[in-house]
Every structure is written in structure tokens, then in C-alpha cells.
mmCIF file of C-alpha atoms in Angstrom:
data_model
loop_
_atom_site.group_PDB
_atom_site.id
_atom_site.type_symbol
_atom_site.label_atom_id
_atom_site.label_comp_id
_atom_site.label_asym_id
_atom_site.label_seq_id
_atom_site.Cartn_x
_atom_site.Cartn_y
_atom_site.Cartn_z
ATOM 1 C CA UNK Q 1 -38.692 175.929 161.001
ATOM 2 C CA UNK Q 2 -41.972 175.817 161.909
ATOM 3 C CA UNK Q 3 -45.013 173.070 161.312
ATOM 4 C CA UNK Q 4 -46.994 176.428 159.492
ATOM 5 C CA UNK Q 5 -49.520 175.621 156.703
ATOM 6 C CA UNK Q 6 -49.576 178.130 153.744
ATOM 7 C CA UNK Q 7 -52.223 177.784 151.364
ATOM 8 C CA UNK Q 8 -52.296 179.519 147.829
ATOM 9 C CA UNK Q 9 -56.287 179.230 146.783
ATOM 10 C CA UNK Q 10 -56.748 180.368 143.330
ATOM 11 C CA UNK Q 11 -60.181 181.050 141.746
ATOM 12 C CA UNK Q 12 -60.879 181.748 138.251
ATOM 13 C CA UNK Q 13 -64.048 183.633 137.816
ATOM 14 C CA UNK Q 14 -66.750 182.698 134.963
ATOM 15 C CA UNK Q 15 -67.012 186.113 132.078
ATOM 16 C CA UNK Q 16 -68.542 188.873 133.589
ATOM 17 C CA UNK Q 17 -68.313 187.629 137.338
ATOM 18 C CA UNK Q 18 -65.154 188.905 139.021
ATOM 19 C CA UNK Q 19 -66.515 191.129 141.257
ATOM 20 C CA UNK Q 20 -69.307 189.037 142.534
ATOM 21 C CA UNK Q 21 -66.900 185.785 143.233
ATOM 22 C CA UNK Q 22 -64.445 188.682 144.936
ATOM 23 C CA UNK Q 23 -67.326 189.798 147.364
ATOM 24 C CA UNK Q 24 -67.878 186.525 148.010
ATOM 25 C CA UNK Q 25 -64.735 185.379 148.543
ATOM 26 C CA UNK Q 26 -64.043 188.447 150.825
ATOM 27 C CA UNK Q 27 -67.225 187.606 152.994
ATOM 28 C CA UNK Q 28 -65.018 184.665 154.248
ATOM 29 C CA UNK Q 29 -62.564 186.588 155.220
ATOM 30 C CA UNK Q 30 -64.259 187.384 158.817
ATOM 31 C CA UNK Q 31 -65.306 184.219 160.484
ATOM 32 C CA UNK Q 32 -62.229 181.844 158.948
ATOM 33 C CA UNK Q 33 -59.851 184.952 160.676
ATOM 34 C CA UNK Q 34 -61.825 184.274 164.305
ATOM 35 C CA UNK Q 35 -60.335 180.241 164.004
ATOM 36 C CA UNK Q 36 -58.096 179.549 166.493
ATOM 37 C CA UNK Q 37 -55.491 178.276 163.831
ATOM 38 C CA UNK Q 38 -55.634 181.141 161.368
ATOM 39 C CA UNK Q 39 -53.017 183.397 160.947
ATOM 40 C CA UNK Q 40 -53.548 184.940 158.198
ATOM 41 C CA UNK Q 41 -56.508 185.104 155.420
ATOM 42 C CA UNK Q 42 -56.699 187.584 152.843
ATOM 43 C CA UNK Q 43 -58.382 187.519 149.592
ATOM 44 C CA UNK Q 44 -56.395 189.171 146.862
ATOM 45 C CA UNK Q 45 -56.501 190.697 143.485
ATOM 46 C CA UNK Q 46 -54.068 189.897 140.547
ATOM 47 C CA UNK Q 47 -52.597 193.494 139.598
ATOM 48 C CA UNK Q 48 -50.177 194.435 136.544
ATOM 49 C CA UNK Q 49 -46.300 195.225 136.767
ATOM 50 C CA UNK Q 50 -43.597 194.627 134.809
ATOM 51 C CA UNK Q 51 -41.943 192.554 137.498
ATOM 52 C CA UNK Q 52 -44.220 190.208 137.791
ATOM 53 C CA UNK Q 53 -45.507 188.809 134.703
ATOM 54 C CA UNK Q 54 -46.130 185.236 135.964
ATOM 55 C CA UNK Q 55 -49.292 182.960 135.184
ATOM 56 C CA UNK Q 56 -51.781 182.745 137.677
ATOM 57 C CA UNK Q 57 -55.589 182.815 138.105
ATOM 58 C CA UNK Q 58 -56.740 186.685 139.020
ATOM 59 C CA UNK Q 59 -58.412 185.682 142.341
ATOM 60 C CA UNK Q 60 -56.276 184.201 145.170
ATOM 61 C CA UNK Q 61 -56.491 183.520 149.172
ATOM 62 C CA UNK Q 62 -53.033 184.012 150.952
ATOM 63 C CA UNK Q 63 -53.347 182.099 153.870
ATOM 64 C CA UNK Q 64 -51.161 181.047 156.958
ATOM 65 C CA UNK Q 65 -52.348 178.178 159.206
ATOM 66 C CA UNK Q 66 -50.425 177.620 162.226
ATOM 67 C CA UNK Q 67 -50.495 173.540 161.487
ATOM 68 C CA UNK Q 68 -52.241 171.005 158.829
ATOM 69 C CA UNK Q 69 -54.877 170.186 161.151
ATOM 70 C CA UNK Q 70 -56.170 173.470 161.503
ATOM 71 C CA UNK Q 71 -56.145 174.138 157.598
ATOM 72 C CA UNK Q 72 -58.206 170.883 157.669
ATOM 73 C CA UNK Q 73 -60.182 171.792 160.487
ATOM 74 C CA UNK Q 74 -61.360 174.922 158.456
ATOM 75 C CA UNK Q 75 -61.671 173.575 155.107
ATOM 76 C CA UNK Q 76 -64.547 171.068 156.784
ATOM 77 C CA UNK Q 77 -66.279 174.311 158.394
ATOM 78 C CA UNK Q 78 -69.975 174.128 156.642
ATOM 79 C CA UNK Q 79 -69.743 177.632 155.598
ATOM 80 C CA UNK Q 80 -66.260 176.765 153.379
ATOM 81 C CA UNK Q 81 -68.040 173.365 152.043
ATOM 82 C CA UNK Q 82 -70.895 175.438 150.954
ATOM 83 C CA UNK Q 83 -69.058 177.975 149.441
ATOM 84 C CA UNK Q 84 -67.300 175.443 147.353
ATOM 85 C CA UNK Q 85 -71.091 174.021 146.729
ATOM 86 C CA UNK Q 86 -72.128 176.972 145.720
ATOM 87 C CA UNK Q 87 -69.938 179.097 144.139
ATOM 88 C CA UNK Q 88 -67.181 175.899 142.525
ATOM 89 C CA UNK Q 89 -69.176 172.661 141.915
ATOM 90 C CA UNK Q 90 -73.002 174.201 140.905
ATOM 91 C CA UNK Q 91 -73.678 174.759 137.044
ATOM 92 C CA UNK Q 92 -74.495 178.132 137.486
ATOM 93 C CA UNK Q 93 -71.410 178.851 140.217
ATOM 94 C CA UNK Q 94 -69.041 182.113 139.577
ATOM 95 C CA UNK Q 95 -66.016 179.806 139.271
ATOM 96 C CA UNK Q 96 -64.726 178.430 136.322
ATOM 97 C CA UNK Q 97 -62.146 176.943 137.490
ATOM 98 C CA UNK Q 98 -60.196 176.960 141.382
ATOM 99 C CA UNK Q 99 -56.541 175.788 142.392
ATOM 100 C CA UNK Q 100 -56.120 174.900 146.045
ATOM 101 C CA UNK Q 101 -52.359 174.102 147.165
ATOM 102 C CA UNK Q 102 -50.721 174.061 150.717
ATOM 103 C CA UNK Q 103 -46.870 174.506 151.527
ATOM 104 C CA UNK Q 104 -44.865 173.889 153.685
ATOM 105 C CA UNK Q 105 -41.278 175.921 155.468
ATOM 106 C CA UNK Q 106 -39.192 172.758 156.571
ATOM 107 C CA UNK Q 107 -37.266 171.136 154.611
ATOM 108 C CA UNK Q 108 -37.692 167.468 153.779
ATOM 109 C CA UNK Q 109 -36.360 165.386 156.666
ATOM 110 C CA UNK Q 110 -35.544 168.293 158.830
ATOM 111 C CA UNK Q 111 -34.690 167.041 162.371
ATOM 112 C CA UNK Q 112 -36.277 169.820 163.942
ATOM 113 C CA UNK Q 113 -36.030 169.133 167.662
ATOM 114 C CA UNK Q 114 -39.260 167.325 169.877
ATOM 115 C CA UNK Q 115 -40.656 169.199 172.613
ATOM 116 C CA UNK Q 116 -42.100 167.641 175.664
#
């Protein structure tokens, strides 16, 4: 097991403004991948099959961190707040609604062994 952060971070665009929040979105992409924790951070696009019919919001970040505190680190970088700001919180934002969740691999009360 591992102490890995994966974050799910759904957006749900206002009529009419997919695209824009996706450019957006994607123009995050380059500076949160040079963090020292980041593993992996890719903005996606919901697409249709018949084997995978779930609920979710079109718009979503797959994201690794290699621990909590460097998920936390980057969610306080000015450029995320602002984008949150901006495109989330403001009247006239793209987002009409967001879903921000983080996961973890290890089980509850795994004994995973302590290294020096």
C-alpha cells in the first residue's frame, strides 16, 4: 500500500460553456504536473458507451498525488485558488456546480510497516 492521494475533481459546466471551462481546466494541466508531488493530472471528458452508463458530471481531473500534503500543498497554489475564484465561486463563473473528492489505497488500519 502506499500513502498515494487520488483525487476525482468533477466540474459541471454552466449551458453553452463546456468548451471554455475544458480549456481552462486544461491550462492547469502544465504547471500543477511540474509539482514535486504530482503524479498524475489530466483533465478528462465524459464519453458514451454502453458499459459505462454511470452518473457523473462531464468534466473531471484524474489525479495522483504521491501524499495528502502535497494534494494540499497544490490546492493552496494561487493559481488553483483563483481558478476556483474565478471560474466556481463568481456569478458569472463557467461552473455550475464542482465535486472535489480524494481517496485513498490502504485499507483502514493497515499496519503497513515504519521506515526509519
Amino acid at each position: 500500500m502506499s500513502k498515494k492521494v487520488y483525487c476525482i475533481a468533477q466540474f459541471q459546466p454552466k449551458p453553452g460553456k463546456a468548451d471554455e471551462l475544458f480549456k481552462v481546466l486544461q491550462s492547469l494541466e502544465p504547471n500543477s504536473n511540474r509539482e514535486d508531488g504530482c503524479l498524475q493530472y489530466i483533465v478528462t471528458r465524459q464519453i458514451a458507451s454502453p458499459f459505462a452508463e454511470g452518473k457523473s458530471f462531464p468534466i473531471a481531473f484524474n489525479e495522483i498525488w504521491a501524499d495528502l500534503a502535497s494534494f494540499e500543498a497544490h490546492c493552496q497554489r494561487s493559481e488553483i485558488k483563483h481558478f476556483f475564484e474565478t471560474y466556481c465561486l463568481a456569478e458569472d463563473g463557467l461552473a455550475a456546480d464542482w465535486n472535489v473528492c480524494i481517496y485513498s489505497d490502504e485499507p483502514a488500519n493497515f499496519d503497513a510497516p515504519v521506515f526509519g
